[in-house]
Structures are given as C-alpha cells and as structure tokens.
C-alpha atoms as one frame of an Amber mdcrd trajectory, in Angstrom:
protein
 -75.792  53.403   2.747 -75.748  57.674   4.528 -73.012  59.221   4.757 -71.932
  61.862   7.042 -70.380  61.271  10.572 -74.296  61.218  12.280 -76.692  63.454
  12.965 -79.989  61.489  12.649 -80.612  58.094  12.407 -80.529  57.200   8.676
 -76.811  59.442   9.081 -75.492  56.041  11.224 -76.268  53.685   8.395 -72.904
  53.519   7.580 -72.454  51.481  10.807 -75.666  49.239   9.546 -75.186  45.659
   7.431 -78.344  46.392   5.497 -80.433  43.504   5.388 -83.139  42.682   3.881
 -86.118  39.471   4.615 -88.249  38.018   2.901 -90.635  34.480   3.074 -88.766
  31.391   1.241 -90.584  29.316  -1.787 -89.813  26.727   0.464 -75.495  34.973
   7.744 -45.452  47.625  13.061 -41.919  46.227  13.119 -38.745  47.568  12.452
 -35.210  45.213  11.362 -32.097  44.236  10.304 -30.361  41.017   9.534 -26.882
  42.331  11.537 -27.181  42.541  14.721 -25.117  45.955  16.905 -20.746  45.476
  17.441 -21.500  45.427  21.333 -19.465  43.738  23.065 -19.739  41.991  26.285
 -18.109  40.317  29.334 -19.669  37.942  31.325 -18.447  35.249  33.596 -21.103
  32.673  34.553 -20.361  29.567  37.055 -23.440  27.185  36.801 -26.250  29.584
  34.756 -28.361  28.268  33.674 -29.118  29.587  29.444 -31.815  31.676  29.886
 -29.984  33.060  33.539 -26.450  34.229  30.706 -29.386  36.008  28.154 -31.073
  37.716  30.923 -27.002  38.856  31.670 -26.477  39.585  28.517 -29.831  41.815
  28.017 -29.198  43.652  31.258 -25.277  44.484  30.199 -26.839  45.261  25.998
 -30.438  46.014  26.556 -31.748  43.749  23.901 -33.821  41.522  24.855 -33.698
  37.710  23.124 -36.566  35.995  21.485 -36.042  31.967  20.207 -37.660  28.457
  19.553 -37.563  26.143  23.121 -37.719  22.854  21.391 -35.017  24.409  19.269
 -32.772  26.035  22.190 -32.667  24.374  25.961 -32.815  27.623  27.926 -32.576
  25.407  31.156 -29.366  23.819  30.100 -26.615  24.717  32.202 -23.557  25.705
  30.954 -19.746  27.159  32.727 -20.042  30.261  30.360 -17.238  33.251  30.091
 -16.722  35.773  27.444 -13.881  38.710  28.161 -15.155  41.682  25.142 -16.247
  39.866  22.644 -18.871  41.409  19.966 -22.964  40.805  21.017 -22.415  37.998
  18.054 -19.493  36.865  19.623 -21.217  35.850  22.122 -24.289  34.342  20.553
 -22.149  31.564  18.602 -19.761  31.007  21.447 -23.260  30.684  24.188 -25.452
  28.236  21.932 -22.493  26.184  19.794 -24.490  25.815  16.555 -23.030  27.537
  13.747 -26.998  26.925  12.164 -28.146  29.081  14.142 -28.748  33.234  12.912
 -30.093  36.163  14.098 -32.236  38.976  13.166 -32.171  42.282  15.146 -36.285
  43.759  15.441 -37.163  47.100  17.875 -35.407  45.323  20.671 -35.491  42.069
  20.383 -33.227  39.592  18.585 -34.603  36.582  16.973 -32.561  33.430  17.088
 -33.083  30.611  14.960 -31.009  27.899  12.080 -31.002  29.048   9.057 -33.178
  26.101   6.896 -30.997  23.854   4.634 -34.355  22.659   2.612 -36.260  25.021
   0.590 -40.443  25.694   1.311 -41.987  22.708  -0.928 -45.208  24.854  -3.052
 -48.692  24.520  -2.971 -49.028  23.286  -6.897 -47.003  23.567  -9.553 -49.088
  27.007 -10.804 -48.675  28.358  -6.870 -44.888  29.141  -5.981 -45.900  29.327
  -2.262 -45.884  27.332   1.496 -48.708  27.001   3.229 -48.406  27.439   7.029
 -51.233  26.364   9.138 -51.478  27.201  12.688 -53.644  28.275  16.067 -52.870
  30.979  18.982 -53.936  30.331  21.936 -53.285  31.818  25.764 -50.397  30.619
  26.805 -52.416  30.343  30.868 -55.939  28.936  29.734 -55.283  27.587  26.293
 -58.094  28.876  25.258 -58.440  30.366  21.314 -57.457  34.138  20.896 -60.147
  35.372  17.680 -58.353  37.898  14.928 -54.729  37.600  16.082 -52.797  39.473
  13.583 -50.290  37.487  11.544 -47.274  39.190   9.836 -44.836  38.068   7.519
 -41.762  40.576   8.482 -39.896  42.279   5.883 -43.197  42.414   3.628 -46.235
  44.675   3.835 -48.414  40.482   3.559 -50.799  39.793   6.715 -53.679  37.890
   7.878 -55.747  37.418  11.156 -56.885  34.314  12.761 -59.989  33.133  12.899
 -63.063  32.680  15.901 -61.067  29.800  16.791 -57.341  31.327  17.161 -56.902
  29.446  13.673 -55.207  30.431  10.972 -53.724  29.390   7.199 -51.091  31.865
   5.652 -49.101  31.651   2.222 -45.178  32.232   2.288 -43.427  32.706  -0.548
 -41.807  30.447  -1.773 -38.356  33.450  -1.965 -38.448  33.614   1.194 -35.805
  30.779   2.652 -35.779  32.243   6.494 -39.225  33.633   6.782 -40.374  34.873
  10.038 -44.246  35.029  11.274 -45.450  37.776  13.787 -48.369  37.298  15.941
 -49.114  40.296  18.165 -52.608  40.481  20.139 -53.838  43.688  22.231 -52.995
  43.351  26.140 -50.168  40.047  25.348 -46.488  40.703  23.991 -46.053  40.205
  20.448 -43.944  36.535  19.476 -41.928  36.153  16.626 -41.826  33.164  14.880
 -39.362  31.565  12.915 -40.832  29.506   9.639 -38.716  25.636  10.043 -38.932
  23.723   7.073 -39.970  21.229   6.275 -43.403  21.887   7.924 -44.354  19.702
  10.038 -47.817  19.672  11.051 -49.471  22.402  12.930 -47.939  24.768  14.258
 -49.493  25.818  17.736 -48.191  29.567  19.144 -49.374  30.583  22.961 -49.039
  34.504  23.782 -48.627  35.743  27.557 -50.718  38.856  29.092 -48.628  42.316
  28.931 -49.221  43.135  32.572 -48.154  46.383  33.018 -47.708  48.946  36.266
 -49.239  51.375  36.837 -46.584  54.956  36.508 -47.382  57.873  36.556 -47.945
  59.179  32.844 -51.058  58.198  33.621 -52.127  60.365  36.585 -50.428  63.178
  34.243 -53.204  61.797  31.253 -56.364  60.800  33.413 -58.615  63.519  31.603
 -59.708  61.171  29.066 -61.508  63.774  26.745 -58.044  65.730  26.505 -56.636
  62.970  25.728 -58.516  62.015  22.719 -59.188  65.551  21.485 -55.352  65.662
  21.303 -55.217  61.825  19.605 -57.466  63.560  16.938 -55.658  66.228  16.214
 -52.884  63.678  16.070 -54.566  62.070  13.259 -52.355  63.728   9.795 -49.334
  62.599  11.713 -50.430  59.362  12.077 -51.913  57.526   8.950 -51.593  57.536
   5.165 -51.269  60.891   3.881 -51.590  59.841   0.095 -53.165  56.856  -1.885
 -52.564  53.381  -1.610 -53.552  50.332  -3.606 -54.395  47.386  -1.025 -55.262
  43.258  -1.337 -58.202  42.680   1.502 -60.241  39.345   2.082 -63.771  39.953
   3.291 -66.446  37.199   3.890 -69.966  37.463   5.241 -72.108  34.824   6.601
 -75.803  34.580   7.755 -76.320  31.665  10.493 -79.956  30.284  11.884 -79.549
  29.653  14.857 -76.260  27.244  14.718 -77.323  26.696  11.138 -75.055  28.946
   8.316 -77.753  29.646   6.091 -75.004  31.489   3.434 -71.778  31.882   3.232
 -70.040  34.548   1.093 -66.210  35.616   0.203 -63.970  36.943  -1.657 -60.759
  38.409  -2.745 -60.823  42.588  -3.225 -58.575  45.029  -5.287 -58.840  48.789
  -3.345 -58.026  51.367  -3.994 -57.985  53.617  -0.458 -58.264  56.919  -0.070
 -56.114  59.042   2.034 -57.000  59.821   5.402 -56.852  63.526   4.695 -59.848
  65.958   4.583 -61.070  65.831   1.071 -59.551  62.571   0.595 -60.717  60.256
  -3.006 -62.912  57.701  -1.027 -62.291  54.198  -1.762 -63.021  51.782  -4.520
 -63.613  48.284  -5.200 -63.462  45.557  -6.842 -63.669  42.113  -6.995 -60.884
  40.218  -7.757 -62.735  36.493  -7.514 -65.203  35.393  -5.037 -66.865  32.209
  -3.932 -70.156  31.545  -2.312 -72.180  28.481  -0.203 -76.093  28.030   0.297
 -77.720  25.314   2.225 -81.378  27.429   2.766 -83.336  23.908   4.369 -86.999
  23.606   4.385 -87.132  24.852   8.266 -85.121  27.941   7.051 -88.647  30.120
   5.848 -86.974  33.384   6.206 -84.389  34.202   3.871 -81.584  37.089   5.262
 -79.190  39.122   2.569 -76.902  41.035   2.984 -77.227  44.356   1.202 -73.465
  46.169   0.768 -71.667  43.915   3.460 -68.250  45.177   1.748 -69.004  48.832
   1.042 -70.120  48.261   5.204 -66.447  46.992   5.961 -64.206  50.010   3.973
 -67.051  52.790   6.000 -66.220  50.946   9.275 -62.550  52.675   9.300 -63.731
  55.272  11.862 -61.020  57.104  11.264 -61.735  58.280   7.430 -65.422  58.281
   8.858 -65.566  59.185  12.255 -68.105  58.315  14.511 -70.243  60.311  16.333
 -68.052  58.844  19.080 -64.541  60.473  17.866 -66.077  63.763  16.886 -65.096
  66.894  17.538 -68.555  67.777  20.006 -68.206  63.729  21.250 -68.387  65.056
  25.086 -72.091  66.865  24.319 -72.987  62.658  23.862 -70.717  60.331  25.955
 -68.723  60.025  29.024 -65.951  59.348  29.304 -62.929  56.636  31.610 -59.679
  55.978  31.667 -59.779  52.470  32.333 -56.613  50.654  31.426 -52.960  50.506
  30.542 -52.399  47.122  27.935 -49.470  45.899  25.723 -50.109  45.495  22.183
 -46.652  44.784  20.927 -43.534  46.462  22.057 -45.960  48.923  22.219 -48.430
  50.357  25.534 -51.832  51.140  24.771 -54.219  53.656  26.020 -57.596  52.229
  26.991 -60.627  54.563  26.686 -63.921  53.135  26.786 -66.964  56.023  26.238
 -70.871  55.684  26.657 -74.103  57.829  26.001 -74.340  60.158  28.897 -78.066
  59.000  30.863 -80.458  62.223  29.903 -79.908  61.208  25.618 -83.015  59.172
  25.180 -81.342  58.536  21.386 -79.748  55.077  20.463 -75.631  55.567  20.708
 -72.676  53.670  20.871 -70.183  52.226  23.652 -66.986  50.938  23.599 -63.596
  51.345  24.290 -60.585  53.284  22.416 -56.943  52.137  22.005 -54.731  54.893
  22.180 -50.263  54.260  20.929 -49.011  56.271  23.972 -46.504  57.464  22.439
 -47.888  58.536  19.614 -52.008  58.664  20.374 -52.501  57.365  17.365 -56.072
  55.351  17.806 -54.879  51.938  16.577 -58.481  49.925  17.706 -61.850  50.058
  18.281 -64.363  48.297  20.093 -67.979  49.288  20.109 -71.625  48.112  19.465
 -75.292  50.190  19.798 -76.214  50.425  23.685 -78.074  46.939  24.308 -80.489
  48.637  26.098 -82.031  50.307  23.402 -81.235  48.502  20.750 -84.676  47.392
  20.302 -86.448  50.168  20.177 -84.747  50.329  16.244 -85.421  47.247  13.516
 -85.991  49.220  10.881 -82.107  51.048  11.905 -81.128  47.706  10.048 -83.537
  46.792   7.441 -83.987  47.724   3.775 -86.992  46.026   3.054 -88.792  43.213
   4.645 -92.392  41.344   4.540 -95.114  42.589   6.750 -95.543  39.551   7.803
 -92.287  39.343   9.444 -91.279  40.562  13.189 -87.867  41.158  13.582 -86.118
  42.301  17.120 -81.619  43.593  16.977 -80.786  42.366  20.067 -76.690  43.182
  19.245 -74.873  45.164  16.995 -71.140  44.892  17.318 -68.119  46.296  15.576
 -64.415  46.094  15.427 -61.634  48.175  13.581 -58.242  47.638  14.031 -54.646
  49.598  12.585 -51.563  48.452  11.581 -48.256  50.285   9.745 -44.758  50.905
  10.262 -42.917  54.419  11.421 -46.033  56.511  12.644 -48.064  55.554   8.892
 -51.570  53.151   9.618 -53.907  52.453   7.862 -56.866  49.880   8.393 -55.522
  46.032   8.723 -59.002  44.395   9.901 -62.882  45.398  10.582 -65.722  43.562
  12.034 -69.602  44.056  12.025 -71.021  41.048  13.538 -75.473  41.681  14.268
 -77.753  39.234  16.137 -81.789  39.615  15.931 -84.705  37.380  16.337 -87.010
  37.307  14.247 -90.235  35.209  14.538 -93.647  35.723  11.325 -96.400  36.696
  12.327 -99.344  35.270  14.787 -96.340  32.518  15.964 -95.197  32.401  19.067
 -91.969  30.440  18.456 -88.991  32.451  16.255 -85.153  31.854  15.261 -82.502
  33.309  16.219 -80.271  34.952  13.907 -76.707  36.192  13.680 -75.306  37.907
  10.592 -71.625  38.536  10.574 -68.942  40.309   7.855 -65.526  40.361   8.181
 -62.957  41.936   6.515 -58.482  41.862   6.745 -56.177  43.629   4.148 -53.420
  40.971   3.566 -51.523  43.754   1.409 -51.022  47.363   1.250 -48.004  49.621
  -1.001 -48.212  53.459   0.301 -48.324  55.792  -2.264 -49.816  54.081  -5.464
 -53.429  55.124  -6.758 -55.055  51.669  -8.082 -57.098  52.303 -11.460 -60.091
  50.612 -11.111 -63.059  51.830 -13.849 -66.720  52.484 -13.186 -67.385  49.427
 -14.872 -65.329  47.603 -12.475 -66.426  48.750  -9.251 -68.630  47.269  -6.988
 -72.045  48.120  -6.910 -72.917  49.673  -3.276 -75.815  47.675  -3.257 -74.988
  44.386  -4.374 -76.023  41.552  -2.435 -72.771  38.714  -2.633 -74.701  36.004
  -2.024 -76.417  36.754  -5.438 -73.339  36.308  -7.807 -72.691  33.498  -9.670
 -69.411  32.569  -7.936 -68.761  29.189  -8.306 -66.092  27.130  -4.985 -63.566
  26.004  -5.687 -61.018  24.169  -3.025 -57.484  25.571  -4.353 -59.775  28.569
  -5.370 -57.252  31.354  -3.610 -53.876  31.129  -5.291 -50.980  33.089  -3.549
 -53.555  35.018  -1.497 -53.740  34.790   2.185 -56.952  34.339   3.863 -59.119
  34.443   6.715 -59.872  29.908   7.834 -62.854  29.289   7.904 -64.363  28.595
  11.240 -65.514  24.489  12.080 -68.843  24.523  11.913 -68.359  27.147   7.915
 -65.516  24.100   7.289 -68.413  21.276   7.619 -70.930  23.087   5.661 -67.924
  22.984   3.243 -67.369  19.880   3.387 -71.180  18.557   3.395 -72.311  20.705
   0.444 -68.634  19.592  -1.997 -69.915  16.099  -1.394 -74.034  16.920  -2.070
 -72.239  18.554  -5.923 -69.814  16.379  -6.155 -72.861  13.340  -6.405 -73.964
  12.275  -9.406 -77.050  14.043 -10.976 -76.055  17.947  -9.275
C-alpha cells in the first residue's frame, strides 16, 4: 500500500482496497450514579408526568430519559413538593422503590433495578447477548452503522446495514446501560432489563438545530478546517493504545455473495502525534465462507483490506483534503449544523476544483462545534472521473477482463471521552462493472470492508511480534479459517445482513451433509 498523503496516483493507494482479478476454472460520555443535591419546590394540578418532569427540568437544568413502557408519561397527577432534593422529588413522583437514577452529562436516566441476574451465553462465555434494531422514529427505516456503546466501559459496536446489532454484556454488570448514537439524531440511553425478552427496537429522533449567530461567525470553512487541523494534537490520543477490533470483508457478484471473511483483531495503535509508532495488527481469530458457483467466471480477491481499514484513519494518515494546501485543490462550503449525542457538529462539504483534471475526492467533514475535533468523514472518489482510473484499484488481472469502476466510497468515524478521540469505525465500498473480452454482457461487483473498534485501552502499547503481524499483502479469504456458530466467544461483532445470514446458513447446511 502507498504511504504518502497524495501527490501522484501511487500515493493514494492507501485509500483503495486492492483487488486481484482472475478467471476461475469452472467480495463520548461522562457520568456518575448519584444525582446532584439540587432542591425542588413545585406545585402542579392535573398535569401529566411528562409535564411535571419538564417543570423539574426548567428548575434544575437536567433532562430525563426513561422507557415509556415502564413509566406512563401521559398519566395525570396531583403533585406538590417543597424544598426536597431532586432524588426525593423523583421518588415522590414515581412511587416505585425499584427505580434508580444515573446521571450522564445533563441527563438523568430513570430505570428499574434488575431483580434477576443476566443469563450467560454458555458455560464458557459469561456474557449475556442483547439483540436489537436501530430505526428512525418517523420513517421506521433502519439506521445503518449506528454506534452502540456500553456505558461505564470501553466496549462498543455498530449496527449493520439493516440497523441490526448484537451486543455481549459482561455478566458482572447488574444494571447495564446501552448508549446509542447516530450523526444528526438525539442520543438514546437505553437500560437493559433482565430477563432479556425478544429483540430491542430503539427509535432515534432527528435533532433539529436552529441557525445561530455562531454559524455566521465561522462562515469561512477554510479557516474553520485549518483550526481543526491545528488542534489535532490536543483532540486525539497522544499516547499508544491497545485496541480490539472486528473486521469483515465481502465480495458480491450482482446480489450473490461470493466471498465473506471476518476476524477479531488485536491492534497496537500508535499515537496521533508526529513520528508516532506505526499501527500493528494481528489476527486473534477469524473465519470465512465462500460460495462460488459455476456462473462466477471471474473471481475477485481483496488484498490488504485489514491494513486499508487502518490506513483510512484520516487523522493519522491525512489525505489531500486534510493537507495544509487543501484549498489549492478543493472548494469548501459550510452546509449544516447537526447534533451528535449532546454535541453540536459543523458539516463542511468539499469537492475538487473544476479546473483540476486528475481524480480527486468529494465529501463531508463533521467537526465538533466546541473543540473542532473531526468526528467523522464521508468521502468518495469523484464519480464523474473514476472510470478513467481502473488500474488504481488493481494489483493484477487477466488481460481478457475489462473493468469499469463505478463508485469508491469511504466513511471513518471517531469516538472517545474528554476530548481524547480515536478511530472507532471504518467502511470502504467499491462498485465496478466487469466483463470478459469480446462479451457484451458483464456483471456488477461490490467489494466492501468494515472495521469497528470494540474495545480500547489508552496508554498501553500491545506487543505484537514480527511473526504475529498481519502481512500487508494478506488475502484474508485465502486463510484457512473454519466456520463455527459460537466462534466469537466474548467478543462483539457486526451482525451479518439478511442476505449474508442466508449464505451462511446455506453453506452450514451443505457442510453438514454426509460426504462433505
């Protein structure tokens, strides 16, 4: 893989999942358990519980989060308190000794204490598994790649393209709390209730941000972005860290999944400082499935996808749209102000200048309004020019294959606490049309890689020997991994989509047949 910022075509290969084509013989939270000792005086007649809580919010400045199935916010009450503490006020309003309170930022989460213990997955895995979906509250559409974190721990995961997720919770946590976030939506704090019954459905609401004077003050996106780059040393981890990550890659021909590989990774992550140690990776465990049919006359293999996913950490490996001279190549525009959790986020759009003929990028950068940390980036190669550069994505191919790249899209996201951010998820998706020479009809191929950091220990540098390191030229789908339904043990993973589940189940059935 190339290691430069940009410069020429070879320098940009760090952004491209490199492909081998051949013919076949037959792709942040702060909190505490106790709530402040603020005192409340309130008298209400025939108000709903929601209205009473709104009045308490006005007096105290704290907002309240709870499950509507457990507390009826529409119930009308006669309620009066005089100089009681906030906790005593809530006890008096709710009349339920099982309810407990947890303070997170300016939110007070109200939840019933669990009276039953979590049920472990099996005797070897002392974790319970929570499954659910993350949906838009208005449309009911799934929210792909939502961030799911476990409050009070460094554990996290993401939802899949259909909004589905599974999360393994340590059995030592009696009252766990999931924190679900998505760019542009209000964050949800969801207590986990034992015993687990069915699948959770978590609805997120869009956060509407009114235009404010602060937008006008930062109307020049170039100045804003330069300041964001200057603040990288103070906004990101300045020491080595140890990470656990889940990685997967897939190759699809039209709607048929040809190859699917995934792995748990141990990562020795270098600091976000100049001349820091390089990232080192080893595979803790992994597996693959392959479903190559007689119709698949072209085989695509993804080389170095694991290292590509870490190269896409754009804060550590800055692309040309985050270089000091970016304004020479890109036009910037301030396009939005959105919410992410409790933070306000600037959205800056960029696209290559029209007079530049070479293939560059376009996309959006998401900057925290307060500290100007770059929280996420969505970008893609210019779709109007990408077809000119088919060799950019290839290591080797047969001369009898014609390839036309259609799209190459990327997403990288960061999370952390107290301003110390680190990479949390990465996605890359390449779509191309391929046909054999002298053939009129071809097929559409989609190659995808996804990586989610599921645990991080700041300040610790994992030792990975040279013999353990992932080879930069590895083709993961060639590794001799065996499929096992209980393969991942205690580790969190990204749920496969429905089509991938069908492929896995079909192949499991085939492998279990006599003679296989």
